[in-house]
Coordinates of C-alpha atoms and ligand atoms in Angstrom, one line a residue:
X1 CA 0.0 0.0 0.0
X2 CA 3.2 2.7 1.0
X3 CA 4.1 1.4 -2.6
X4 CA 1.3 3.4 -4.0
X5 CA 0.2 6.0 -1.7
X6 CA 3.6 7.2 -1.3
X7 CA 3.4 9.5 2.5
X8 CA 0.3 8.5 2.9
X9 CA -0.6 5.4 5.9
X10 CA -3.5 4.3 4.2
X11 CA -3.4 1.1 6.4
X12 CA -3.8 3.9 9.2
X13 CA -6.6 5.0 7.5
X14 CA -8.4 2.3 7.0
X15 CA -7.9 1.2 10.5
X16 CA -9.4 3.9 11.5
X17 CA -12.4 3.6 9.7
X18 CA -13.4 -0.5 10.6
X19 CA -11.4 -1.1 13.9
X20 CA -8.2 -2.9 14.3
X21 CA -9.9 -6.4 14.1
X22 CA -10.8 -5.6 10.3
X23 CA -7.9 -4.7 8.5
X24 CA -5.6 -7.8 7.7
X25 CA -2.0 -7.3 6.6
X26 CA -0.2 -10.5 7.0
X27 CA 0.0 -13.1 4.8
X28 CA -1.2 -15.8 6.7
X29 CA -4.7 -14.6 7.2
X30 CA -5.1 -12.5 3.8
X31 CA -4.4 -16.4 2.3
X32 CA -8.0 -17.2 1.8
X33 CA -9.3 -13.9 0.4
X34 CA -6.1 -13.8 -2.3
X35 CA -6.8 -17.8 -3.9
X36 CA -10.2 -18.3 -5.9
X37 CA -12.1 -21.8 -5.1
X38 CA -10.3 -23.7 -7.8
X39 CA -6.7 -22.8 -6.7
X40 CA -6.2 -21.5 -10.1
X41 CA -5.9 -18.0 -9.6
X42 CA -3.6 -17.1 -6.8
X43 CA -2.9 -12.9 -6.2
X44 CA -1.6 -10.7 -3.9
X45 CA -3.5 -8.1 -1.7
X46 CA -1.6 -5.2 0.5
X47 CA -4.5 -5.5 3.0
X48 CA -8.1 -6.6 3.1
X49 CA -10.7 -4.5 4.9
X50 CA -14.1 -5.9 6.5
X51 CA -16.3 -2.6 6.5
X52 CA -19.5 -3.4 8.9
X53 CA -21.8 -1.4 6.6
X54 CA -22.5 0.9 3.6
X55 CA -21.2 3.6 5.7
X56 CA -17.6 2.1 6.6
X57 CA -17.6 0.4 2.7
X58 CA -18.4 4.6 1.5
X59 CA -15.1 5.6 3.9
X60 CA -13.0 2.6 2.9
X61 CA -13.5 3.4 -0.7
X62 CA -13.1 6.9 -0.5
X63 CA -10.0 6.4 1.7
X64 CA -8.3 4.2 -1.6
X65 CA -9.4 6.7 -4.3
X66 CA -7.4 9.2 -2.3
X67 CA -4.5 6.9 -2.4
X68 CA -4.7 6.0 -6.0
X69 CA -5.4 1.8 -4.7
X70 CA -7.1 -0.8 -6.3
X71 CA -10.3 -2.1 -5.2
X72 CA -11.0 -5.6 -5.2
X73 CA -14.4 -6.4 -3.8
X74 CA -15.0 -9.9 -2.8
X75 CA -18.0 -11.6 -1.4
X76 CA -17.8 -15.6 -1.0
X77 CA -15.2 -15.8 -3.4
X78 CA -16.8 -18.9 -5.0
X79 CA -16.6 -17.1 -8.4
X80 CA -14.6 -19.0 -11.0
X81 CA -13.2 -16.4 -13.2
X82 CA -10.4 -14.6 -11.1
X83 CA -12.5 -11.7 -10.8
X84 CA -12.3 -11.7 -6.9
X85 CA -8.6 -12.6 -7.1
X86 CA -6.3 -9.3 -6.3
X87 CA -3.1 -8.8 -7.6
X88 CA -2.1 -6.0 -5.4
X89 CA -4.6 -3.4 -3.7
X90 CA -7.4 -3.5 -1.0
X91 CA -9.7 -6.4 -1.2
X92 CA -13.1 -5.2 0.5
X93 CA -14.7 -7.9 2.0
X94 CA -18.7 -7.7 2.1
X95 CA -19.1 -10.6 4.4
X96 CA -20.1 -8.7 7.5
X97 CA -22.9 -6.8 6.1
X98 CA -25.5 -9.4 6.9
X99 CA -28.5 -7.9 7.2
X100 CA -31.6 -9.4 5.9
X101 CA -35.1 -7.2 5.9
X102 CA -38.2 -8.5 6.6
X103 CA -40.5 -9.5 3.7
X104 CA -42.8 -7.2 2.2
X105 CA -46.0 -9.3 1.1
X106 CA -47.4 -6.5 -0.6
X107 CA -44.6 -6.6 -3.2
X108 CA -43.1 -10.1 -2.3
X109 CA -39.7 -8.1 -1.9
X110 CA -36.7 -8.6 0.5
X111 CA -34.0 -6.2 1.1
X112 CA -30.5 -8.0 2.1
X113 CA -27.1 -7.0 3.0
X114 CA -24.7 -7.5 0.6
X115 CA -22.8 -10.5 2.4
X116 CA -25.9 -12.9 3.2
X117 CA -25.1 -15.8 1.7
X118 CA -27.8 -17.5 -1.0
X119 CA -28.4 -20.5 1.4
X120 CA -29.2 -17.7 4.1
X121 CA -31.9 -15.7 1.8
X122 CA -33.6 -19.1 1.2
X123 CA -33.5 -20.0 5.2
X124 CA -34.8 -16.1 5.4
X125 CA -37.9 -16.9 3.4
X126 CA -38.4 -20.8 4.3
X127 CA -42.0 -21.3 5.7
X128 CA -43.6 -18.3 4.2
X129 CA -45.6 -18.0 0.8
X130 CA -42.7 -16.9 -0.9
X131 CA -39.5 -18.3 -2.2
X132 CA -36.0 -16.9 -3.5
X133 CA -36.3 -19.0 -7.0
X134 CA -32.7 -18.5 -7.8
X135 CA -30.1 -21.4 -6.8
X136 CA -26.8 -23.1 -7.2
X137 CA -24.5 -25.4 -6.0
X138 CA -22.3 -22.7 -4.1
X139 CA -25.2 -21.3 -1.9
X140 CA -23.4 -21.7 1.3
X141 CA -20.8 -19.5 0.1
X142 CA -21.7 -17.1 -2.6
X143 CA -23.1 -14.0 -1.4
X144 CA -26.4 -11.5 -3.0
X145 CA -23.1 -8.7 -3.5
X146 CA -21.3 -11.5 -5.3
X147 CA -24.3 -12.7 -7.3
X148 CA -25.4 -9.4 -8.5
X149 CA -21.9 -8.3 -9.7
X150 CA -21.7 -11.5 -11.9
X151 CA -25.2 -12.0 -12.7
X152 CA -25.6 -15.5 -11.6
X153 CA -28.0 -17.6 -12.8
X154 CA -28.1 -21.1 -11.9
X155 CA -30.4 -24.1 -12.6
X156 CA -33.8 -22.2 -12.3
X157 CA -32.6 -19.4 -14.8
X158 CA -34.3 -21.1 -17.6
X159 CA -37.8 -19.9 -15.8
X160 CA -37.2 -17.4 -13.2
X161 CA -34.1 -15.4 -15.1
X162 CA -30.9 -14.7 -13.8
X163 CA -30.1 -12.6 -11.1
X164 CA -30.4 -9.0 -12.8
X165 CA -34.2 -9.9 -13.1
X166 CA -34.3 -10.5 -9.8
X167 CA -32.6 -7.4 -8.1
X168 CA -35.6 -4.3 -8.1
X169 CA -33.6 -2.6 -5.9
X170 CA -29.8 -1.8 -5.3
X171 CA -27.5 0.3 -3.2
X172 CA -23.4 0.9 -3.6
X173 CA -20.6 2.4 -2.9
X174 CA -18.9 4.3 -6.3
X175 CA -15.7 4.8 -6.7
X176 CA -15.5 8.5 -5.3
X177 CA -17.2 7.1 -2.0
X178 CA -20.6 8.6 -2.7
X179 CA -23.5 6.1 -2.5
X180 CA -26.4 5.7 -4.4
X181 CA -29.7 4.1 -3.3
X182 CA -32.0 3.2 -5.0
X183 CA -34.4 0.5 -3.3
X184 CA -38.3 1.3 -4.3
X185 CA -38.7 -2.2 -6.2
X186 CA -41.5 -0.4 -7.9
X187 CA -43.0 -2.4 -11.0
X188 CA -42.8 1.0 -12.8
X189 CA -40.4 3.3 -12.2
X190 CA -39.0 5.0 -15.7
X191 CA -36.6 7.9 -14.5
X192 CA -33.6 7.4 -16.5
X193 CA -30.9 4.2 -16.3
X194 CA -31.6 1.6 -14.4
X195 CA -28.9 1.4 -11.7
X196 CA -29.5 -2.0 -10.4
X197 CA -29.6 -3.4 -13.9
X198 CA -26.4 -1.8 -14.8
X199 CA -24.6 -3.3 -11.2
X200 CA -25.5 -6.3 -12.1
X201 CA -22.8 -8.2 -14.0
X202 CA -20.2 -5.0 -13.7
X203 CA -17.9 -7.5 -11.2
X204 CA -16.7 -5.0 -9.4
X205 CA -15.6 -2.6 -11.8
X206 CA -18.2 0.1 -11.2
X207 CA -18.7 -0.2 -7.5
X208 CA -19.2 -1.9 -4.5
X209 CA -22.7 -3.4 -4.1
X210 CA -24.2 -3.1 -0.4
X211 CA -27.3 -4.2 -0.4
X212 CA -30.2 -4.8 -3.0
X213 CA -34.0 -5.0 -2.9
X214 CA -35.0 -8.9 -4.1
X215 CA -38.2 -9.8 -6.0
X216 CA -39.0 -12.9 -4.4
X217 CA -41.8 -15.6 -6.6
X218 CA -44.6 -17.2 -4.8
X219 CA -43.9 -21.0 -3.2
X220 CA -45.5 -23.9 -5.5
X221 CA -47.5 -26.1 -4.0
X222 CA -45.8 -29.0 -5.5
X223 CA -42.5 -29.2 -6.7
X224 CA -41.5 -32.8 -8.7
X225 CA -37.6 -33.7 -9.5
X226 CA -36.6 -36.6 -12.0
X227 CA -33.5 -38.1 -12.3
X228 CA -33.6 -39.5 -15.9
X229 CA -30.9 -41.8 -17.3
X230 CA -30.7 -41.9 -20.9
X231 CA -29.3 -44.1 -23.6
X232 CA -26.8 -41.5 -25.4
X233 CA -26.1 -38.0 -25.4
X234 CA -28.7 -37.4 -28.5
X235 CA -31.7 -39.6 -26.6
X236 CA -30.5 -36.5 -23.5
X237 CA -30.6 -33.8 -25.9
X238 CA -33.9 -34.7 -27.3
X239 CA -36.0 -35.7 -24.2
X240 CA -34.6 -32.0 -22.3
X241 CA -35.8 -30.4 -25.5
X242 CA -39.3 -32.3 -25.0
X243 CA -40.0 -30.9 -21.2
X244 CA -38.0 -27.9 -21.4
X245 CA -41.4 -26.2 -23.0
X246 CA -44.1 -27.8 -20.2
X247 CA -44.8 -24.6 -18.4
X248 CA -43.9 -26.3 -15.2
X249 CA -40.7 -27.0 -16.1
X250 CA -37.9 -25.2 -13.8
X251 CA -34.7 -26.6 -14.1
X252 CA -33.3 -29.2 -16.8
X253 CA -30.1 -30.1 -15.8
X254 CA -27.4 -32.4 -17.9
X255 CA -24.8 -34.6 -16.5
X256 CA -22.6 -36.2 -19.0
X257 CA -21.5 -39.9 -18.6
X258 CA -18.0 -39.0 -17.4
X259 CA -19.0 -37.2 -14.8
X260 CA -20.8 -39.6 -12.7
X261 CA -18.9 -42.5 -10.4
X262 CA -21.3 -45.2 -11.9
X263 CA -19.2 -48.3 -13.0
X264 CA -22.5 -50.2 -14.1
X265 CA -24.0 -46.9 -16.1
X266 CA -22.5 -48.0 -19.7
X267 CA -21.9 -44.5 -20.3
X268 CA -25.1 -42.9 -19.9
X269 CA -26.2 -39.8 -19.6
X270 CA -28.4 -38.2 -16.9
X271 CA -31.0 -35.2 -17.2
X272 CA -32.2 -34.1 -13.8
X273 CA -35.8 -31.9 -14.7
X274 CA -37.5 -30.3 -12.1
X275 CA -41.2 -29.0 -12.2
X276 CA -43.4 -26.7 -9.8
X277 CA -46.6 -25.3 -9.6
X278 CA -50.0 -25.0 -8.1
X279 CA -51.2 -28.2 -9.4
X280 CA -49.1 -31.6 -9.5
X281 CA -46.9 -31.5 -12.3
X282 CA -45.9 -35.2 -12.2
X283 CA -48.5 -36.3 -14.7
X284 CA -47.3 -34.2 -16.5
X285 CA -43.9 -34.9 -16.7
X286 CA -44.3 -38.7 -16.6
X287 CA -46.3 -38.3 -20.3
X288 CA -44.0 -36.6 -21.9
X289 CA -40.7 -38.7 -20.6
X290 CA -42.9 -41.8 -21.6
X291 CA -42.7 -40.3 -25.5
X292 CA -39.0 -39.8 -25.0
X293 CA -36.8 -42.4 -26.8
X294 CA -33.9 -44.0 -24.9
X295 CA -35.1 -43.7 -21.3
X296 CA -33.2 -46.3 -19.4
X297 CA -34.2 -45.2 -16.1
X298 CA -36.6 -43.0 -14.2
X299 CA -35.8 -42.4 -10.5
X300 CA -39.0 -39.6 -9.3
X301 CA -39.1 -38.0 -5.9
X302 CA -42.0 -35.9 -4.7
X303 CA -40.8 -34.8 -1.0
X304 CA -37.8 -32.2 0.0
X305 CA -35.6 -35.1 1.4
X306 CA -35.7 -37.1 -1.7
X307 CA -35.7 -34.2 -3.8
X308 CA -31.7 -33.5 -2.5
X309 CA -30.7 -36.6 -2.5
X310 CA -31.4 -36.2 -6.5
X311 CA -29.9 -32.7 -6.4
X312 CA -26.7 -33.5 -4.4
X313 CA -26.1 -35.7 -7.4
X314 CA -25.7 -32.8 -9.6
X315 CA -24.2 -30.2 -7.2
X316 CA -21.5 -32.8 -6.3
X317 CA -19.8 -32.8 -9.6
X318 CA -17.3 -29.5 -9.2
X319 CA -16.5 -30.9 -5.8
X320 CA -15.9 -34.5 -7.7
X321 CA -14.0 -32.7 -10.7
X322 CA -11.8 -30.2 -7.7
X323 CA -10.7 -33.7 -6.5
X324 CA -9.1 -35.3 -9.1
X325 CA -6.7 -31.8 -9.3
X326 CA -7.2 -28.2 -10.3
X327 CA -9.5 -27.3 -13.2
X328 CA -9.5 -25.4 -16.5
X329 CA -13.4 -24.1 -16.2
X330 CA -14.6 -23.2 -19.4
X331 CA -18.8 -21.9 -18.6
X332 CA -20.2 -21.4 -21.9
X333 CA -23.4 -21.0 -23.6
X334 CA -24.6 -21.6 -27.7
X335 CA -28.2 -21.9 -28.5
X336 CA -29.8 -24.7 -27.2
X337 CA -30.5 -26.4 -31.2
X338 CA -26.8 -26.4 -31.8
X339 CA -25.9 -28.6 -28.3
X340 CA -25.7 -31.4 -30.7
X341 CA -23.0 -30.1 -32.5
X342 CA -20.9 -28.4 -29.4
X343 CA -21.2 -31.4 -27.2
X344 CA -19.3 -34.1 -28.4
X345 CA -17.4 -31.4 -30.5
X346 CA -15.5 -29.8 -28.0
X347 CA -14.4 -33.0 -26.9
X348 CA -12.5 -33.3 -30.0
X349 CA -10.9 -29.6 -29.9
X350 CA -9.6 -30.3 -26.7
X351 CA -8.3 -33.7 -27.4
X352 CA -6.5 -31.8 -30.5
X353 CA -4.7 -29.4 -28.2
X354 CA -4.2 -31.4 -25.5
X355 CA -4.2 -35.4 -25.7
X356 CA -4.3 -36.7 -22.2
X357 CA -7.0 -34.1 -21.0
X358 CA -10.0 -35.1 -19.3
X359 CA -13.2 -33.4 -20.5
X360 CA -16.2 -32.9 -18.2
X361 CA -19.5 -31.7 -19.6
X362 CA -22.3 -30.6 -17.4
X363 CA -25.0 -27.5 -16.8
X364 CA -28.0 -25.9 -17.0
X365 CA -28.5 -27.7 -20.7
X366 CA -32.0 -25.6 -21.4
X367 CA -30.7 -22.5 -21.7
X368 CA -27.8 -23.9 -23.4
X369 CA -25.4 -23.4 -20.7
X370 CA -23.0 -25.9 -20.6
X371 CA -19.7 -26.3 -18.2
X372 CA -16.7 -27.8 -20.0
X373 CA -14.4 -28.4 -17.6
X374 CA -10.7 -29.5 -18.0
X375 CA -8.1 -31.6 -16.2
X376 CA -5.3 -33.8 -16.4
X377 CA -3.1 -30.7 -17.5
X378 CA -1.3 -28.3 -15.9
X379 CA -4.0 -25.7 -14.9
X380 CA -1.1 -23.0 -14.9
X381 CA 0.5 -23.6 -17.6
X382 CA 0.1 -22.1 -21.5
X383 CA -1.8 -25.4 -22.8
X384 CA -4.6 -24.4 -20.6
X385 CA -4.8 -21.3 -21.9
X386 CA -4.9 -22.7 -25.5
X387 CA -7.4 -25.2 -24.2
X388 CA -9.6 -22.4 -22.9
X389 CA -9.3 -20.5 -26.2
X390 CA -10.3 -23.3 -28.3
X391 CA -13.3 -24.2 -26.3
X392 CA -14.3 -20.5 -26.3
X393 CA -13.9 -20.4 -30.3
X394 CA -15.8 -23.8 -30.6
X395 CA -18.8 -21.8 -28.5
X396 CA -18.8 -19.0 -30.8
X397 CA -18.3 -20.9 -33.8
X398 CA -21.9 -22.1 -32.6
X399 CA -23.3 -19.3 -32.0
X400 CA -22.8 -18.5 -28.4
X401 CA -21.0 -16.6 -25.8
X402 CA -17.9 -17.0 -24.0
X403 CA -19.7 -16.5 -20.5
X404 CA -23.3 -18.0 -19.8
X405 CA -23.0 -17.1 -16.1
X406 CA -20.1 -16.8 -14.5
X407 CA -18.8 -13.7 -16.0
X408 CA -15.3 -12.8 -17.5
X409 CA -13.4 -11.6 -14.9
X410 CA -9.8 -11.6 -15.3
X411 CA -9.9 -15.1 -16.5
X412 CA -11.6 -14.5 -20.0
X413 CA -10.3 -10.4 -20.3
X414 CA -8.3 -11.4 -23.2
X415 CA -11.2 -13.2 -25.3
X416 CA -14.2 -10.8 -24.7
X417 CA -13.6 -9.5 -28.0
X418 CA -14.8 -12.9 -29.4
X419 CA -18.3 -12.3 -28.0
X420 CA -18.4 -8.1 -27.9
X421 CA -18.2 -6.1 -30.7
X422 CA -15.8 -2.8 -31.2
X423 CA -18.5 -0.7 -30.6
X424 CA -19.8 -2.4 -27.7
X425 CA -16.4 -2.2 -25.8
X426 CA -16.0 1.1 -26.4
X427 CA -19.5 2.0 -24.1
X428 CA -18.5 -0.2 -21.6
X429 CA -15.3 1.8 -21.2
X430 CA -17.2 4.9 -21.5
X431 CA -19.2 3.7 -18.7
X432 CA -16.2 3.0 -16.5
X433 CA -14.6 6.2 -17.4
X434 CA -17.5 7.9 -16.3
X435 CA -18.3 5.8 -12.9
X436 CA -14.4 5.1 -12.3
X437 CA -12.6 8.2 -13.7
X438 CA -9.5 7.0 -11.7
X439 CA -9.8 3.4 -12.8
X440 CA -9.2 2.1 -9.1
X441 CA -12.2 -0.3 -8.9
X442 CA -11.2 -4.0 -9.7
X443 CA -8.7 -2.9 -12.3
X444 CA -8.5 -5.8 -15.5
X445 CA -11.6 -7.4 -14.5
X446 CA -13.7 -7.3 -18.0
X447 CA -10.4 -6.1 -19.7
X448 CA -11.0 -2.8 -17.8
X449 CA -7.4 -1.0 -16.6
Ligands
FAD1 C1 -19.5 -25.2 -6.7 C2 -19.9 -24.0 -7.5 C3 -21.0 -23.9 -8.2 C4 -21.4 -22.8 -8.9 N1 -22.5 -22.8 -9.6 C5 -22.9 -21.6 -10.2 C6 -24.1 -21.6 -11.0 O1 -24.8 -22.6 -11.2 N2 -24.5 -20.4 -11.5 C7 -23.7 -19.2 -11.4 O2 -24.1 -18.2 -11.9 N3 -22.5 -19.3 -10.7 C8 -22.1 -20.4 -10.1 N4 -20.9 -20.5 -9.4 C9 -20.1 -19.3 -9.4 C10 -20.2 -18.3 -8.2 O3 -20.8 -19.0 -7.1 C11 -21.1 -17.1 -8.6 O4 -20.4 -16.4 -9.6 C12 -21.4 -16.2 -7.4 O5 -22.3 -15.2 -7.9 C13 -20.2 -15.5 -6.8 O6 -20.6 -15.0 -5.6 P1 -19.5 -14.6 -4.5 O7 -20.1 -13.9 -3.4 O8 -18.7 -15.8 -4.1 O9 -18.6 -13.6 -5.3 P2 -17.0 -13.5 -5.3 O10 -16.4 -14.7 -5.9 O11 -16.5 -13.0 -4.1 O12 -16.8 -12.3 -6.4 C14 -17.2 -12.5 -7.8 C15 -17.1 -11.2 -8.5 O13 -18.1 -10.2 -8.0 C16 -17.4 -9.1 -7.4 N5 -18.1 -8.8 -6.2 C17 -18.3 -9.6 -5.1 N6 -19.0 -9.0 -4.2 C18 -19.3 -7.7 -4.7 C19 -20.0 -6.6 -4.2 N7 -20.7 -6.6 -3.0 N8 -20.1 -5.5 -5.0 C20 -19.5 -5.5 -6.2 N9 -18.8 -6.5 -6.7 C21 -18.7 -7.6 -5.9 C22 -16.0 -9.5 -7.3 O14 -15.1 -8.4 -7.4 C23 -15.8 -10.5 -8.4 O15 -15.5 -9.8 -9.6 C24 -20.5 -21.6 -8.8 C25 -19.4 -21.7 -8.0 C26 -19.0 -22.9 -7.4 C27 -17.8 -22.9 -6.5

């Protein structure tokens, strides 16, 4: 930090604004805030600060713009794209501003701190009419802050949206320390740009979220999950297609063969579909998986326990793939029609580059979003990078983007020109120009420096 601020004790300062307790310096306890959750991207911070609300985030940021430092902010750090890696600078944590309002049933709204945790807005809302319909495997971790900068979407995207359709109200901390709060979650409300929708999916490079308004959906009377195993890859592709469209249908999730621990499976993949509503959906979905060719196997549950057994299935895999060493995660999407082509495709362009890779496929397969991830290479070295590259091409090449939902970060920086036009680069620089004028928040994250 003396490195950039020259005189000025910005450590001194920022001290002074969250307490002692709050400001970590040595190495040893700045460890976990400086290595993302794959172990692939390891930085470097001078100090990270643990402001207790907007008002100490306001200070801290101020404080940094004064001295010219970088501004990492940094909820669960679950996200898999580097972006809440520093290299160098203040990493603000958000973790401690854990506040969770109380429901307004009028609106079905919630206002949150940015540091509860998903897992925590769901436990917030259980046993009342309403329900937080966003989720993912990381929910013990990732944080509202976190998920609004990156736009998360998880499993339920495909019929509740991603997280930017969610958030109706935000408030943050810009880069000159003033904050802006907007939180009315009014259905209407056209006064100019939309400041929530523009936080979310900026990663940090804007400002510092602190809390945001969430529109919450009413709780289904039923919810169904099936865990369907499938002959081939095609037989998957064909039968998510057919209950993707059943207005019930929430989540349609793919697991390809080499990711599940199933000696006895032949190779098969599995679809895990989820329906909800006021009426029971089963019959539903039991019709139209009976016209499906190549169903080998139907496992149904009807009640919450049975229902995450089924899930665990599907949220194990990262943890499964983290295990067998550290990945090269590639989250892409292309349209749905052209799966056919990209899945067993991408196989081959990695097999190309690198020979003795290990592909896993897996994701949120009806909105296209697939997560190709890499190992049996060395995670750090330039082949991954290549690897990464490729895969990126191939989903372009198909008409899709280099990030479904886990944004760019620094991780992709380099390729966003595969998915954004000149023009379109240009305004988002012009945006961070105008929000960030000295550049000091999350510098390189989207290619911004
Ligand atoms: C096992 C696993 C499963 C996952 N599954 C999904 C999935 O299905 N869908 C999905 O979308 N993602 C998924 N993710 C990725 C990750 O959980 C999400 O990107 C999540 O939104 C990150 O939240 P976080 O609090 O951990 O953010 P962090 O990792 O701390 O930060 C992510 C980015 O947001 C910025 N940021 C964090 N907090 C703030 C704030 N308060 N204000 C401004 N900027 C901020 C950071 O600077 C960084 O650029 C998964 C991750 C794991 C490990």
């Amino acid at each position: 930090v003396r490195e950039h601020t020259g005189a000025v004790d910005l450590v001194a300062d920022l001290r002074a604004i969250v307490g002692d307790a709050h400001v970590l310096t040595e190495p040893d306890t700045t460890a976990g805030f400086t290595t993302d959750w794959t172990g692939r991207f390891v930085g470097r911070a001078d100090a990270v600060v643990r402001p207790a609300d907007v008002g100490e985030v306001a200070a801290v940021v101020a404080a940094c713009s004064r001295a010219g430092v970088p501004v990492v902010p940094q909820g669960g750090n679950t996200g898999l794209v580097g972006g809440a890696t520093p290299h160098g600078g203040v990493v603000v944590s958000l973790v401690r501003l854990g506040a969770v309002g109380s429901i307004d049933d009028a609106s079905g709204q919630v206002d949150v701190g940015a540091g509860v945790t998903l897992a925590e807005v769901h436990a917030a809302v259980a046993g009342t009419p309403w329900r937080f319909p966003l989720d993912f495997g990381a929910r013990d971790r990732a944080t509202v802050g976190g998920m609004v900068a990156t736009n998360a979407g998880g499993v339920h995207a495909m019929a509740h949206g991603t997280m930017r359709r969610r958030v109706v109200g935000i408030e943050a901390a810009l880069a000159d320390g003033s904050v802006v709060r907007r939180m009315l979650g009014l259905t209407k409300d056209n006064t100019g740009y939309d400041l929530a929708g523009l936080l979310a999916g900026s990663e940090g490079t804007l400002g510092i979220v602190c809390s945001a308004r969430l529109q919450l959906a009413p709780r289904p009377a039923f919810v169904v999950c099936a865990l369907v195993r499938l002959s081939d890859l095609e037989s998957a592709l064909a039968a998510a297609r057919a209950v993707a469209p059943l207005g019930s249908t929430e989540a349609v999730e793919l697991i390809a063969p080499e990711c599940l621990d199933d000696p006895d499976g032949s190779g098969s993949p599995v679809l895990l579909v989820e329906c909800a509503g006021a009426v029971d959906p089963s019959d539903e979905l039991a019709a139209t998986l009976e016209r499906c060719d190549g169903v080998v196997e139907v496992a149904v549950a009807t009640d919450a326990a049975r229902q995450r057994a089924l899930w665990a299935i599907r949220d194990g895999v990262p943890e499964a793939i983290l295990r067998t060493g550290v990945p090269v995660k590639v989250d892409v999407a292309v349209p749905p029609r052209r799966l056919g082509e990209f899945l067993p495709r991408v196989v081959e362009v990695v097999a190309e580059i690198a020979p003795d890779a290990k592909v896993w496929r897996f994701g949120h397969v009806a909105d296209g979003n697939i997560h190709v991830n890499v190992t049996g290479i060395d995670a750090f070295a330039s082949l991954a990078d290549e690897v990464e590259e490729a895969v990126l091409r191939l989903a372009v090449s198909c008409g899709g983007t280099i990030s479904a939902e886990h944004g760019v970060g620094r991780a992709k920086a380099r390729w966003l020109a595969l998915s954004r036009s000149p023009e379109e680069l240009a305004v988002l620089a012009a945006i961070k120009a105008g929000l960030d004028p000295r550049w000091i928040m999350n510098p390189g994250v989207l290619g911004l420096r």
